[in-house]
PDB file of C-alpha atoms in Angstrom:
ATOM      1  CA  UNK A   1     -21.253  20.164   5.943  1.00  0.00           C
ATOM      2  CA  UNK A   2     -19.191  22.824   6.928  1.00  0.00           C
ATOM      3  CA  UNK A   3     -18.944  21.681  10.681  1.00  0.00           C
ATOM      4  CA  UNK A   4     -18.113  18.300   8.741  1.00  0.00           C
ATOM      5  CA  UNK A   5     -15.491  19.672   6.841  1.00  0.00           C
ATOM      6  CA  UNK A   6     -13.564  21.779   9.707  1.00  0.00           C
ATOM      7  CA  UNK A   7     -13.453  18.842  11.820  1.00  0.00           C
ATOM      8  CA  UNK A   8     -11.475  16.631   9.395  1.00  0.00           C
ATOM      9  CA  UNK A   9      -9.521  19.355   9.340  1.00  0.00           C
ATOM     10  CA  UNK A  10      -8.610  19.851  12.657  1.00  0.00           C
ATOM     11  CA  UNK A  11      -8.102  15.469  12.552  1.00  0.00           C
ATOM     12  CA  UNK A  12      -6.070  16.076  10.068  1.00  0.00           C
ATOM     13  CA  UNK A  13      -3.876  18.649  11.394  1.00  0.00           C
ATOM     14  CA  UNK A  14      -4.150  16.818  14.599  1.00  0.00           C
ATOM     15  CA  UNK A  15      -2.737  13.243  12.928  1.00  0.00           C
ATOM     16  CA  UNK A  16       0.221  15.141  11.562  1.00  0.00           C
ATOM     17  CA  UNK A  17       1.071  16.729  14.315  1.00  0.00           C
ATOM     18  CA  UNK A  18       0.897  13.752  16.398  1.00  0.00           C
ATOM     19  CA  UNK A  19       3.378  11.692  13.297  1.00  0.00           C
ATOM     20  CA  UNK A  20       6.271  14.597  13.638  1.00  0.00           C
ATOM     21  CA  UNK A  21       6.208  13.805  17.450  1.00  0.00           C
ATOM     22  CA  UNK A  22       6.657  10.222  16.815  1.00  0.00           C
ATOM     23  CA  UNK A  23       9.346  10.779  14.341  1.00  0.00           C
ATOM     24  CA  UNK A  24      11.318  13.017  16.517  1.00  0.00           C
ATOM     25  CA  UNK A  25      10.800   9.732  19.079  1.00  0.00           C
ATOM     26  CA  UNK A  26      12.223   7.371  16.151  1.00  0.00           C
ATOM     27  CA  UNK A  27      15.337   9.992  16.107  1.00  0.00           C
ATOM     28  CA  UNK A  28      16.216   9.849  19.676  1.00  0.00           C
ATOM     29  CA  UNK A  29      15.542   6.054  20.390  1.00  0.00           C
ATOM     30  CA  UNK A  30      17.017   3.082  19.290  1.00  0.00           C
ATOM     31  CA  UNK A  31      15.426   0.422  16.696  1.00  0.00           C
ATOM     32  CA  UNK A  32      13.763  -2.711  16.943  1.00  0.00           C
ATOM     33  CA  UNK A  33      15.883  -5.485  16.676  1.00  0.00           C
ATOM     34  CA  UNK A  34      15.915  -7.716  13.907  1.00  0.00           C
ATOM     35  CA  UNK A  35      13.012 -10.712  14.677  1.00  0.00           C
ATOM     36  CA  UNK A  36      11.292  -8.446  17.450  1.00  0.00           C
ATOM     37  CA  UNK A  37       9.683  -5.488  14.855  1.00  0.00           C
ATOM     38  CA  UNK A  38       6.243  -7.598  15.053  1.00  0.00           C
ATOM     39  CA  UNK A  39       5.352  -7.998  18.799  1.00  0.00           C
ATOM     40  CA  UNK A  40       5.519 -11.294  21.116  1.00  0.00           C
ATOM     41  CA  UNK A  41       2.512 -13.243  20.594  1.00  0.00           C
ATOM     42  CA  UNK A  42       0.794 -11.016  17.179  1.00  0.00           C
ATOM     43  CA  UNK A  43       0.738 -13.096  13.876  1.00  0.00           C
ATOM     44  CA  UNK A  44       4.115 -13.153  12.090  1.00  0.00           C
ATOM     45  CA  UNK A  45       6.366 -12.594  15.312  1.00  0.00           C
ATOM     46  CA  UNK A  46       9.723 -13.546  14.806  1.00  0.00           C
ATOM     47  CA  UNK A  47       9.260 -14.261  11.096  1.00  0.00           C
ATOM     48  CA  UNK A  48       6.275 -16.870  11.785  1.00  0.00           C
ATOM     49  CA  UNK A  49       2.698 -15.800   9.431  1.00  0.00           C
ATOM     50  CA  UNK A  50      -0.188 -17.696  10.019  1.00  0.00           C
ATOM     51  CA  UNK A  51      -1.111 -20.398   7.281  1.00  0.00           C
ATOM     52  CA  UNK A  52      -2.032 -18.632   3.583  1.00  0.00           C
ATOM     53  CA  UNK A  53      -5.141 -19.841   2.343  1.00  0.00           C
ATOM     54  CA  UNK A  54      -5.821 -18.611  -1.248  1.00  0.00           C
ATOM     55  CA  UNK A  55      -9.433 -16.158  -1.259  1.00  0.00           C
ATOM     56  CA  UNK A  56     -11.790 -18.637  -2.170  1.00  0.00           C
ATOM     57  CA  UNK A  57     -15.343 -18.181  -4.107  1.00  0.00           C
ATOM     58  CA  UNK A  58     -17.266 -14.797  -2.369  1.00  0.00           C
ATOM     59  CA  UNK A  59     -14.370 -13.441  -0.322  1.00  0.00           C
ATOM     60  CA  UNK A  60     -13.631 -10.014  -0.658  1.00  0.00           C
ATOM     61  CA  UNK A  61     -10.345  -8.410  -2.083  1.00  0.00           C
ATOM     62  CA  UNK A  62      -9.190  -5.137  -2.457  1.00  0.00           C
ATOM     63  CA  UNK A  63      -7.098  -3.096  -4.557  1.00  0.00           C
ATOM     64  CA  UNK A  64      -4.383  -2.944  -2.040  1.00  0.00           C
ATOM     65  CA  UNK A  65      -1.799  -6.158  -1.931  1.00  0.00           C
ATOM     66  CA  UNK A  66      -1.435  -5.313   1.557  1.00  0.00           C
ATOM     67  CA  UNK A  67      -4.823  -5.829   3.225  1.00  0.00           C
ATOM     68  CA  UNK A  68      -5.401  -8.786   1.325  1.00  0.00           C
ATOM     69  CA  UNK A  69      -2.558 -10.753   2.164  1.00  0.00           C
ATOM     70  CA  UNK A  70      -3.624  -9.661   6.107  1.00  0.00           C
ATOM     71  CA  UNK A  71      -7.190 -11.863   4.927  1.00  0.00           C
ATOM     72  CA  UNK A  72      -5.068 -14.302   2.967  1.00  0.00           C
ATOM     73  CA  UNK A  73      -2.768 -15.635   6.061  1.00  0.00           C
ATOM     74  CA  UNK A  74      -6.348 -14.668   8.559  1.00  0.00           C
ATOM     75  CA  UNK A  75      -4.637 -12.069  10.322  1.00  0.00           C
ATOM     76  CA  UNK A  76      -8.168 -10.034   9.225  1.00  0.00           C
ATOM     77  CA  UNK A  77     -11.535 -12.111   8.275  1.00  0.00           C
ATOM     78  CA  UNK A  78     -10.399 -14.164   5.526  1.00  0.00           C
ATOM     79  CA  UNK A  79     -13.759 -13.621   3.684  1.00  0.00           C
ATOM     80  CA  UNK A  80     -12.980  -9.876   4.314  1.00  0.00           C
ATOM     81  CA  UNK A  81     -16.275  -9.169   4.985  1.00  0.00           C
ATOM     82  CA  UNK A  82     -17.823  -6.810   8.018  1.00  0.00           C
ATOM     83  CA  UNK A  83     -13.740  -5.775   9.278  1.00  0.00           C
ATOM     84  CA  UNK A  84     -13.504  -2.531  11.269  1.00  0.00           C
ATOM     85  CA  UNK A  85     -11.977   0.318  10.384  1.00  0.00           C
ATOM     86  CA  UNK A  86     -10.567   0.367  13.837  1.00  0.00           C
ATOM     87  CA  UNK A  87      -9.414  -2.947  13.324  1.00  0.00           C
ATOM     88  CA  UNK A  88      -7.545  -2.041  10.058  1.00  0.00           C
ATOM     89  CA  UNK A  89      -5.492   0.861  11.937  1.00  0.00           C
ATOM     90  CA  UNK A  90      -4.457  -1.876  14.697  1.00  0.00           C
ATOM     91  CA  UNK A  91      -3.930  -4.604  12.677  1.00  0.00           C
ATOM     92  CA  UNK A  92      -1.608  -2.869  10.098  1.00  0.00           C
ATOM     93  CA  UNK A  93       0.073  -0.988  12.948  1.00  0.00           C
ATOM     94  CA  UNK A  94       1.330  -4.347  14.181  1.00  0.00           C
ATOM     95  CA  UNK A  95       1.964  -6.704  11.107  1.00  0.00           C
ATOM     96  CA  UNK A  96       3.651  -3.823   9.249  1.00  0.00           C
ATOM     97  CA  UNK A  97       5.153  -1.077  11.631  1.00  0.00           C
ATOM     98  CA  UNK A  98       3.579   2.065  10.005  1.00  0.00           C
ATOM     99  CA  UNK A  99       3.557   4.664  12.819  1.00  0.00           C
ATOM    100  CA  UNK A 100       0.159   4.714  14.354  1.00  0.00           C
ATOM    101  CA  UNK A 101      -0.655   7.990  12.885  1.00  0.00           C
ATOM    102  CA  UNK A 102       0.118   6.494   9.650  1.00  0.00           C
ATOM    103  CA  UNK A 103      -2.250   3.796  10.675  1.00  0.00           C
ATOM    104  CA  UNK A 104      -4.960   5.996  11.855  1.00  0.00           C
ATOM    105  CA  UNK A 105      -5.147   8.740   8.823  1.00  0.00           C
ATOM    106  CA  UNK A 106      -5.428   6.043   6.001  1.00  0.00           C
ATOM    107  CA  UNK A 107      -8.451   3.769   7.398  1.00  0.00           C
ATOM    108  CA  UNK A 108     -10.020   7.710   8.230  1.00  0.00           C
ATOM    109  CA  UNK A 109      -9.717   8.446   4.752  1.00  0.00           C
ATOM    110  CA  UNK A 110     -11.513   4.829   3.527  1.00  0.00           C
ATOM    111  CA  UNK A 111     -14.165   5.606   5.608  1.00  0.00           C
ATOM    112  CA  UNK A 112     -15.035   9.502   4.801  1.00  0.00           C
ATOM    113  CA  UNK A 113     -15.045   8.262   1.045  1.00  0.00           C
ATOM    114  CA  UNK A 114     -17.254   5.893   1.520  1.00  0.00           C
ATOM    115  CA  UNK A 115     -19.307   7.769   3.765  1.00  0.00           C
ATOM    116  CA  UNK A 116     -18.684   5.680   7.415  1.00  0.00           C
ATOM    117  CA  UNK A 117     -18.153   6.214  10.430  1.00  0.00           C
ATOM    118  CA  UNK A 118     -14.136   5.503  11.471  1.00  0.00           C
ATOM    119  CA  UNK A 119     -14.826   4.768  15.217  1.00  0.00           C
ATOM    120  CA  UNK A 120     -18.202   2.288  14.686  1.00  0.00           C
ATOM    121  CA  UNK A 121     -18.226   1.588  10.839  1.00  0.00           C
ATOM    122  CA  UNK A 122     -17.660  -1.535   8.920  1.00  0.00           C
ATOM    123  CA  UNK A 123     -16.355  -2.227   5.641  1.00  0.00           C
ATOM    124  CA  UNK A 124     -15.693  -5.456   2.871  1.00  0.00           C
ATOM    125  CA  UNK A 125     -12.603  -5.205   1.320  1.00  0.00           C
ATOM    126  CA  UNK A 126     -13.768  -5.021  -2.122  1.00  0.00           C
ATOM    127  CA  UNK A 127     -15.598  -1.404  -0.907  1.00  0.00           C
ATOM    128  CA  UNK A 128     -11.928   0.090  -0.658  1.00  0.00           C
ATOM    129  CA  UNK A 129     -11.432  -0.209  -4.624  1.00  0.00           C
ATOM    130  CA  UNK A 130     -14.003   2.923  -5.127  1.00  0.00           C
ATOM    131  CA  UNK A 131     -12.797   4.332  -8.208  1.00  0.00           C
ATOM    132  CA  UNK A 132     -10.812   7.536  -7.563  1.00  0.00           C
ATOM    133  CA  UNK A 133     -10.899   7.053  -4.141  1.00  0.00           C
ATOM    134  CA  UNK A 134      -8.115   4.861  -2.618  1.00  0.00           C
ATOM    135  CA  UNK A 135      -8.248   2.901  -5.930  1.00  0.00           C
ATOM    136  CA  UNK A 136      -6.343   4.848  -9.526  1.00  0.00           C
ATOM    137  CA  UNK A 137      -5.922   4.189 -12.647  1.00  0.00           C
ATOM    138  CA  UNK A 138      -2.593   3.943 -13.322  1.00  0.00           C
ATOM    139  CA  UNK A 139      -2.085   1.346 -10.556  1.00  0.00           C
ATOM    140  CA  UNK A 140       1.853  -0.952 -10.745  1.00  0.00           C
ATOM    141  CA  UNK A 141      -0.493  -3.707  -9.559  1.00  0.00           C
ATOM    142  CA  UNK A 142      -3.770  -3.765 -11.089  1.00  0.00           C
ATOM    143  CA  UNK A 143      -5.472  -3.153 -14.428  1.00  0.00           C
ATOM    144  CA  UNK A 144      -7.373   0.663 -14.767  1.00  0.00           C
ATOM    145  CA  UNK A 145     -11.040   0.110 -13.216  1.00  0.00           C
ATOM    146  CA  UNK A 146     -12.047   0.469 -16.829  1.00  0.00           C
ATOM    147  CA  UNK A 147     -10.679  -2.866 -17.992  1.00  0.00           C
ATOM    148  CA  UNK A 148     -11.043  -4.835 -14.348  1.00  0.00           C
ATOM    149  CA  UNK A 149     -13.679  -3.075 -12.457  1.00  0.00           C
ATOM    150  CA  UNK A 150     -13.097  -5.843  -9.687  1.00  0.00           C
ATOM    151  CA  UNK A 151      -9.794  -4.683  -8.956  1.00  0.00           C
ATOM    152  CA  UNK A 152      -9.189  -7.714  -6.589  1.00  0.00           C
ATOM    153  CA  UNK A 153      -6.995 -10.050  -8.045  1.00  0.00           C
ATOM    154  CA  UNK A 154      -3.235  -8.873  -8.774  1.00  0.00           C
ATOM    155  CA  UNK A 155      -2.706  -8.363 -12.761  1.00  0.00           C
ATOM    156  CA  UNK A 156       0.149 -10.762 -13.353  1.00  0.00           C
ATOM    157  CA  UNK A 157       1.589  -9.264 -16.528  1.00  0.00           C
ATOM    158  CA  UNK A 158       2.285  -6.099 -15.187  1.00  0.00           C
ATOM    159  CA  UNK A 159       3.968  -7.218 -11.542  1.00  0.00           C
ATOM    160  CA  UNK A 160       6.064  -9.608 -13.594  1.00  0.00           C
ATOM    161  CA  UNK A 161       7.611  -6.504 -15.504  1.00  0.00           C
ATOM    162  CA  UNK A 162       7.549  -4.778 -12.362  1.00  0.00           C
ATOM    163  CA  UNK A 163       9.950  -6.762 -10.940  1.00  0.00           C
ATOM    164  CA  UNK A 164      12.219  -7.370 -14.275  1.00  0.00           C
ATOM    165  CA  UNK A 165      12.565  -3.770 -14.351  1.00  0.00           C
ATOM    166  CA  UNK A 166      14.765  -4.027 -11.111  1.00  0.00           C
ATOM    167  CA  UNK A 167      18.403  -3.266 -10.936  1.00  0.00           C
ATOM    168  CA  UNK A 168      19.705  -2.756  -7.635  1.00  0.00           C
ATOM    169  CA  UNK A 169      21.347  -5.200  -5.730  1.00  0.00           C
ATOM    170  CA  UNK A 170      22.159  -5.484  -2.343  1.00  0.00           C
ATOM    171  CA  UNK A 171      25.548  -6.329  -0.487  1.00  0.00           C
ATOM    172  CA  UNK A 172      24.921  -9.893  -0.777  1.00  0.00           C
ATOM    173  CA  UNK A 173      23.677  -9.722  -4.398  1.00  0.00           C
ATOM    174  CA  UNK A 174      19.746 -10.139  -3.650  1.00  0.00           C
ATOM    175  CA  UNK A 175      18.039  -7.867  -7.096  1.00  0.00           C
ATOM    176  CA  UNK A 176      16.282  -4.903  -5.316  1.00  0.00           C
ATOM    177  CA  UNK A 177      14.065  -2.249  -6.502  1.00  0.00           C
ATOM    178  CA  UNK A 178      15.516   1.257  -6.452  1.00  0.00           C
ATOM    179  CA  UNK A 179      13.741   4.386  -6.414  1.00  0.00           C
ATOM    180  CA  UNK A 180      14.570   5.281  -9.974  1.00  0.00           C
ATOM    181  CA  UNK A 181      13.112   2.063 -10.846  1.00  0.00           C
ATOM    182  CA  UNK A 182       9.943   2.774  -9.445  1.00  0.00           C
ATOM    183  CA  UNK A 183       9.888   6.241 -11.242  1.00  0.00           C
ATOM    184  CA  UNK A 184      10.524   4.975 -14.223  1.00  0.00           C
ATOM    185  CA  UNK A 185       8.185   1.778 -14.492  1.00  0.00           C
ATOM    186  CA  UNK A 186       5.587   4.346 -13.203  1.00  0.00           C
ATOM    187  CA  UNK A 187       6.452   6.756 -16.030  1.00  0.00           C
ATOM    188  CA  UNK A 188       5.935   3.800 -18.530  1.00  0.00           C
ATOM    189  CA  UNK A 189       2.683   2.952 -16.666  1.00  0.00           C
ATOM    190  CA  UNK A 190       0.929   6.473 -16.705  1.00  0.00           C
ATOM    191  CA  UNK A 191       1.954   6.714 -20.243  1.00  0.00           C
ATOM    192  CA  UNK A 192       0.481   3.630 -21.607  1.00  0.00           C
ATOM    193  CA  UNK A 193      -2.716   3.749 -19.049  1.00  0.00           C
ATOM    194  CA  UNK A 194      -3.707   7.489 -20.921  1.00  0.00           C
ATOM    195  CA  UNK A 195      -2.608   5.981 -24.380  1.00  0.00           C
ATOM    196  CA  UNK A 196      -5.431   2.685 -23.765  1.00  0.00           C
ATOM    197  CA  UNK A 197      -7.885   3.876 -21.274  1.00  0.00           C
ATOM    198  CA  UNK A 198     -10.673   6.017 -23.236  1.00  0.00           C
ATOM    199  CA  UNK A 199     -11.953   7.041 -19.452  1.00  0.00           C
ATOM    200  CA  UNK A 200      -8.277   7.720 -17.972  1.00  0.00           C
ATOM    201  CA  UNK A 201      -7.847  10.180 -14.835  1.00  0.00           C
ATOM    202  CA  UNK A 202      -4.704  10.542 -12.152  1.00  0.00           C
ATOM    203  CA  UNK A 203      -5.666  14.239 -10.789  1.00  0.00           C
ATOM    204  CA  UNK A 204      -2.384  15.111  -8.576  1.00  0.00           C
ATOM    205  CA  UNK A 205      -3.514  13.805  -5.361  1.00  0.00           C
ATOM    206  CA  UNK A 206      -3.789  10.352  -6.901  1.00  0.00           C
ATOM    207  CA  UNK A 207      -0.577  10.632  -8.688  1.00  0.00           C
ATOM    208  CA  UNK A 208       0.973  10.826  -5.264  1.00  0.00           C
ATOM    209  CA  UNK A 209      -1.078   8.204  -3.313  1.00  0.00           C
ATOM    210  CA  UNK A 210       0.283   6.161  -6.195  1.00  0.00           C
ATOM    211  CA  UNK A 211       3.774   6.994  -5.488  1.00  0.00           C
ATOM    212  CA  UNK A 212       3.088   6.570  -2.093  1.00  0.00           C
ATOM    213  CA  UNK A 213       1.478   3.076  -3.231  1.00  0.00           C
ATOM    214  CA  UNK A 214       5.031   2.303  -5.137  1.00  0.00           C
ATOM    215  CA  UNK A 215       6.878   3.798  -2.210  1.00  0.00           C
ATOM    216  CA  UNK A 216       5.738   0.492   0.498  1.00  0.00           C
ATOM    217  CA  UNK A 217       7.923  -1.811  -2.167  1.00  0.00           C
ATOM    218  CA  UNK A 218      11.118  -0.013  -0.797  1.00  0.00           C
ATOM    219  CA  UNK A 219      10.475   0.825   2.789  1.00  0.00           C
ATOM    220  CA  UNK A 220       8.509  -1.877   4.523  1.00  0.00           C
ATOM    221  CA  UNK A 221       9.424  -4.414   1.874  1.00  0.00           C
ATOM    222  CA  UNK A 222      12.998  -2.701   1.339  1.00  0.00           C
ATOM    223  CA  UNK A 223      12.963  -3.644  -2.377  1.00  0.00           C
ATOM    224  CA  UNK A 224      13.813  -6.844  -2.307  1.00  0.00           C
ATOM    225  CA  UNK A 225      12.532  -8.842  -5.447  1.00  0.00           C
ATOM    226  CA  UNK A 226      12.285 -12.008  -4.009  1.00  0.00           C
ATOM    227  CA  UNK A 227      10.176 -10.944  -1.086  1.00  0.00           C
ATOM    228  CA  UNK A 228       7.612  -8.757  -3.084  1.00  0.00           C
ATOM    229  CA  UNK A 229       7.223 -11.910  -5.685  1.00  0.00           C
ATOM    230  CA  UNK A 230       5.269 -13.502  -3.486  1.00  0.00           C
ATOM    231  CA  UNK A 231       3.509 -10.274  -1.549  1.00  0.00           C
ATOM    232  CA  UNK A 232       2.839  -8.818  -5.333  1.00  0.00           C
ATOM    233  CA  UNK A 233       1.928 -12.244  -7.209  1.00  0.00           C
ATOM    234  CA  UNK A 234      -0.199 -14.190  -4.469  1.00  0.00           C
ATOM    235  CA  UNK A 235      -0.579 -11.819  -2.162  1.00  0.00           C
ATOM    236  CA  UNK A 236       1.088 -13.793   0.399  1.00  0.00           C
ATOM    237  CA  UNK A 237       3.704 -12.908   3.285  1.00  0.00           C
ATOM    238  CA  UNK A 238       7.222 -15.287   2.699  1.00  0.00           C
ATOM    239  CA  UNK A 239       7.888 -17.346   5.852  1.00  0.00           C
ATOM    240  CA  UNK A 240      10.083 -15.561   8.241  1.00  0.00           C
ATOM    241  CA  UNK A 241       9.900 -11.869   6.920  1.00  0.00           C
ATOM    242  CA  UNK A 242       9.160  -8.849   8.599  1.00  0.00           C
ATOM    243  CA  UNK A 243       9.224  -5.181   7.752  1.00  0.00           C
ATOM    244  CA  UNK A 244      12.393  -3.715   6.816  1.00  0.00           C
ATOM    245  CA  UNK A 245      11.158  -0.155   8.532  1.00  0.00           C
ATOM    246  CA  UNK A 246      12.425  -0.628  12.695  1.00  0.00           C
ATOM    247  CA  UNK A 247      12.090   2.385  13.643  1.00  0.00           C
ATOM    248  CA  UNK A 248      10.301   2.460  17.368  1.00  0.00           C
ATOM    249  CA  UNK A 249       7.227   3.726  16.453  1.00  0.00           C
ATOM    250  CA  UNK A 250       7.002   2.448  13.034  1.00  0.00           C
ATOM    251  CA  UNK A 251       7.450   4.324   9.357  1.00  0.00           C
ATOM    252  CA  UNK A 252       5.947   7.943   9.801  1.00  0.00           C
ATOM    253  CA  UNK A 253       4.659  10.186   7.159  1.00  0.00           C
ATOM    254  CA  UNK A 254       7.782  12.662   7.708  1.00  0.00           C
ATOM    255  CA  UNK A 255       9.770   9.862   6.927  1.00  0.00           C
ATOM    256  CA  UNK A 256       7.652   8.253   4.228  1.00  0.00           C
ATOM    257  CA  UNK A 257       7.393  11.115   2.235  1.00  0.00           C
ATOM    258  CA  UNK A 258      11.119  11.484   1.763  1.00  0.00           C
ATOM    259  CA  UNK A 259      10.747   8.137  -0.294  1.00  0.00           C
ATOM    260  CA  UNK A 260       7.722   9.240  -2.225  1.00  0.00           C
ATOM    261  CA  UNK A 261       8.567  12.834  -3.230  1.00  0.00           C
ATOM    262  CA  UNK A 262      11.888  11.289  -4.946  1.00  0.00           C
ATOM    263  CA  UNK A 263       9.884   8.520  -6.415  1.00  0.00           C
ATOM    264  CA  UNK A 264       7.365  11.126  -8.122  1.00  0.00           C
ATOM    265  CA  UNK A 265       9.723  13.874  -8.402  1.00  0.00           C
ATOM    266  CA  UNK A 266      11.565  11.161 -11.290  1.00  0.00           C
ATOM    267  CA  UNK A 267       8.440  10.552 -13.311  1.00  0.00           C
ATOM    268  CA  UNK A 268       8.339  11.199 -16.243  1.00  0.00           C
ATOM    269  CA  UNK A 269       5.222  10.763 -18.132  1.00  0.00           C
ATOM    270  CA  UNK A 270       4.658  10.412 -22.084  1.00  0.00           C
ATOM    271  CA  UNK A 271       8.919   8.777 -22.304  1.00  0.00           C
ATOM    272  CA  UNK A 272       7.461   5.528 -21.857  1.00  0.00           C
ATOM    273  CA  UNK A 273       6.704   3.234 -25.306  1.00  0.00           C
ATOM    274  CA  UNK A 274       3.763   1.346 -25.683  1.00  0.00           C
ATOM    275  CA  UNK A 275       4.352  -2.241 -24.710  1.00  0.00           C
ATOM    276  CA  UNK A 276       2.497  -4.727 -27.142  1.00  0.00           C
ATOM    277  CA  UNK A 277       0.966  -6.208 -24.010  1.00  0.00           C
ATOM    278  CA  UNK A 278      -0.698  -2.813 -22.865  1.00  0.00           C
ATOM    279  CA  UNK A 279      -1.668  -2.050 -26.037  1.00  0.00           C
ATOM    280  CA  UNK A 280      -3.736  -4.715 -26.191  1.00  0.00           C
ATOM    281  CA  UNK A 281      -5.821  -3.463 -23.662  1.00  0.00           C
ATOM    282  CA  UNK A 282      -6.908  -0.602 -25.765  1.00  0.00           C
TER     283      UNK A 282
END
């Protein structure tokens, strides 16, 4: 155990040190261009995804909008059954330009919770919403594990006030999500998730990895509402997007967590009310 725990540390320290290299390469070379951030000949290259096929019957869905809407257009197994972990860091590396360190430390993490190995290990989709793990309560997305223990269909109720809580716009009037947005829908969401869920928990680490969570929405996604409707709704990439994030080697965590720390720093939990929706989850 301890020879366990040392060498995830030295991964660990190894993975970070490897993402401030790659964002000192994002400072000294030049962006993608717009239509080239997805490489020639990968699914969703110049703006063009693979057909969406809702999950049907026995597929497996996650917690995370992300990875399922990868299985939704077939860019992973659309049952999402049996994918590597391996095949997660590549496949998110090249649909939505995280920096491969990025790419590399989140799938590591899936697979030490759920006891796996990264390099030859397996997983379904549905095994990445282990409570407390990856998945939280507290989630923008989803109902707390106590109320939808499933945790792989999007709850529509709370997306849809997601996005109505938006109120940025961009230069050509497109309604974006701001950071103080996300801080405070997640303030209202932490509030009413410990006011209704008897068997609430967000320890620190989680409140974070849900900020970081929130955080996608404005840097891969940018904010825009009418992009993340579909991505948050159906879990389904719009025809002829692609990630907002061009840096060379894709959104690092020293980048990233410039985005999350403001997001979290502006929470603000117990100002929220109680919704008459929410409380009827208690």
């Amino acid at each position: 155990m301890l020879f366990s725990g040392a060498g995830e540390l030295f991964q660990n320290i190894y993975i970070f040190t490897w993402d401030v290299l790659l964002a000192l390469v994002n400072v000294v070379t030049p962006n993608k261009k717009p239509g080239t951030v997805v490489p020639h000949g990968l699914p969703g290259a110049g703006g063009k995804w693979p057909k969406f096929v809702a999950p049907k019957k026995g597929d497996s869905r996650s917690c995370c909008p992300a990875l399922n809407a990868l299985a939704n257009h077939g860019i992973l197994s659309h049952d999402g059954r049996n994918i590597k972990f391996t095949e997660i860091t590549d496949t998110v590396r090249t649909t939505f330009n995280f920096a491969p360190s990025f790419c590399r430390f989140v799938p590591s993490f899936m697979a030490q919770k759920l006891h796996k190995n990264y390099k030859t290990d397996a997983c379904d989709l549905a095994d990445i919403s282990l409570h407390n793990a990856i998945e939280h309560d507290a989630s923008l997305t989803r109902q707390d594990a106590k109320f939808d223990p499933d945790q792989g269909k999007p709850y529509l109720p709370l997306i849809n006030d997601l996005l109505a809580s938006a109120t940025g716009k961009d230069e050509d009037g497109n309604l974006m999500l701001t950071t103080g947005d996300l801080s405070r829908y997640s303030s209202k969401r932490r509030t009413e998730a410990r006011a209704t869920n008897p068997d609430f928990t967000l320890d620190t680490f989680h409140k974070l990895f849900g900020s970081s969570n929130s955080s996608t929405l404005l840097t891969i996604f940018g904010g825009k509402v009418a992009d993340l409707e579909p991505f948050l709704t159906e879990e389904r990439i719009p025809e002829q997007w692609e990630p907002r994030v061009r840096s060379r080697m894709g959104l690092t965590f020293l980048a990233f967590n410039r985005t999350v720390l403001t997001v979290e720093k502006g929470i603000k939990e117990g100002t929220a009310p109680i919704t008459e929706e929410t409380a009827l989850l208690s």
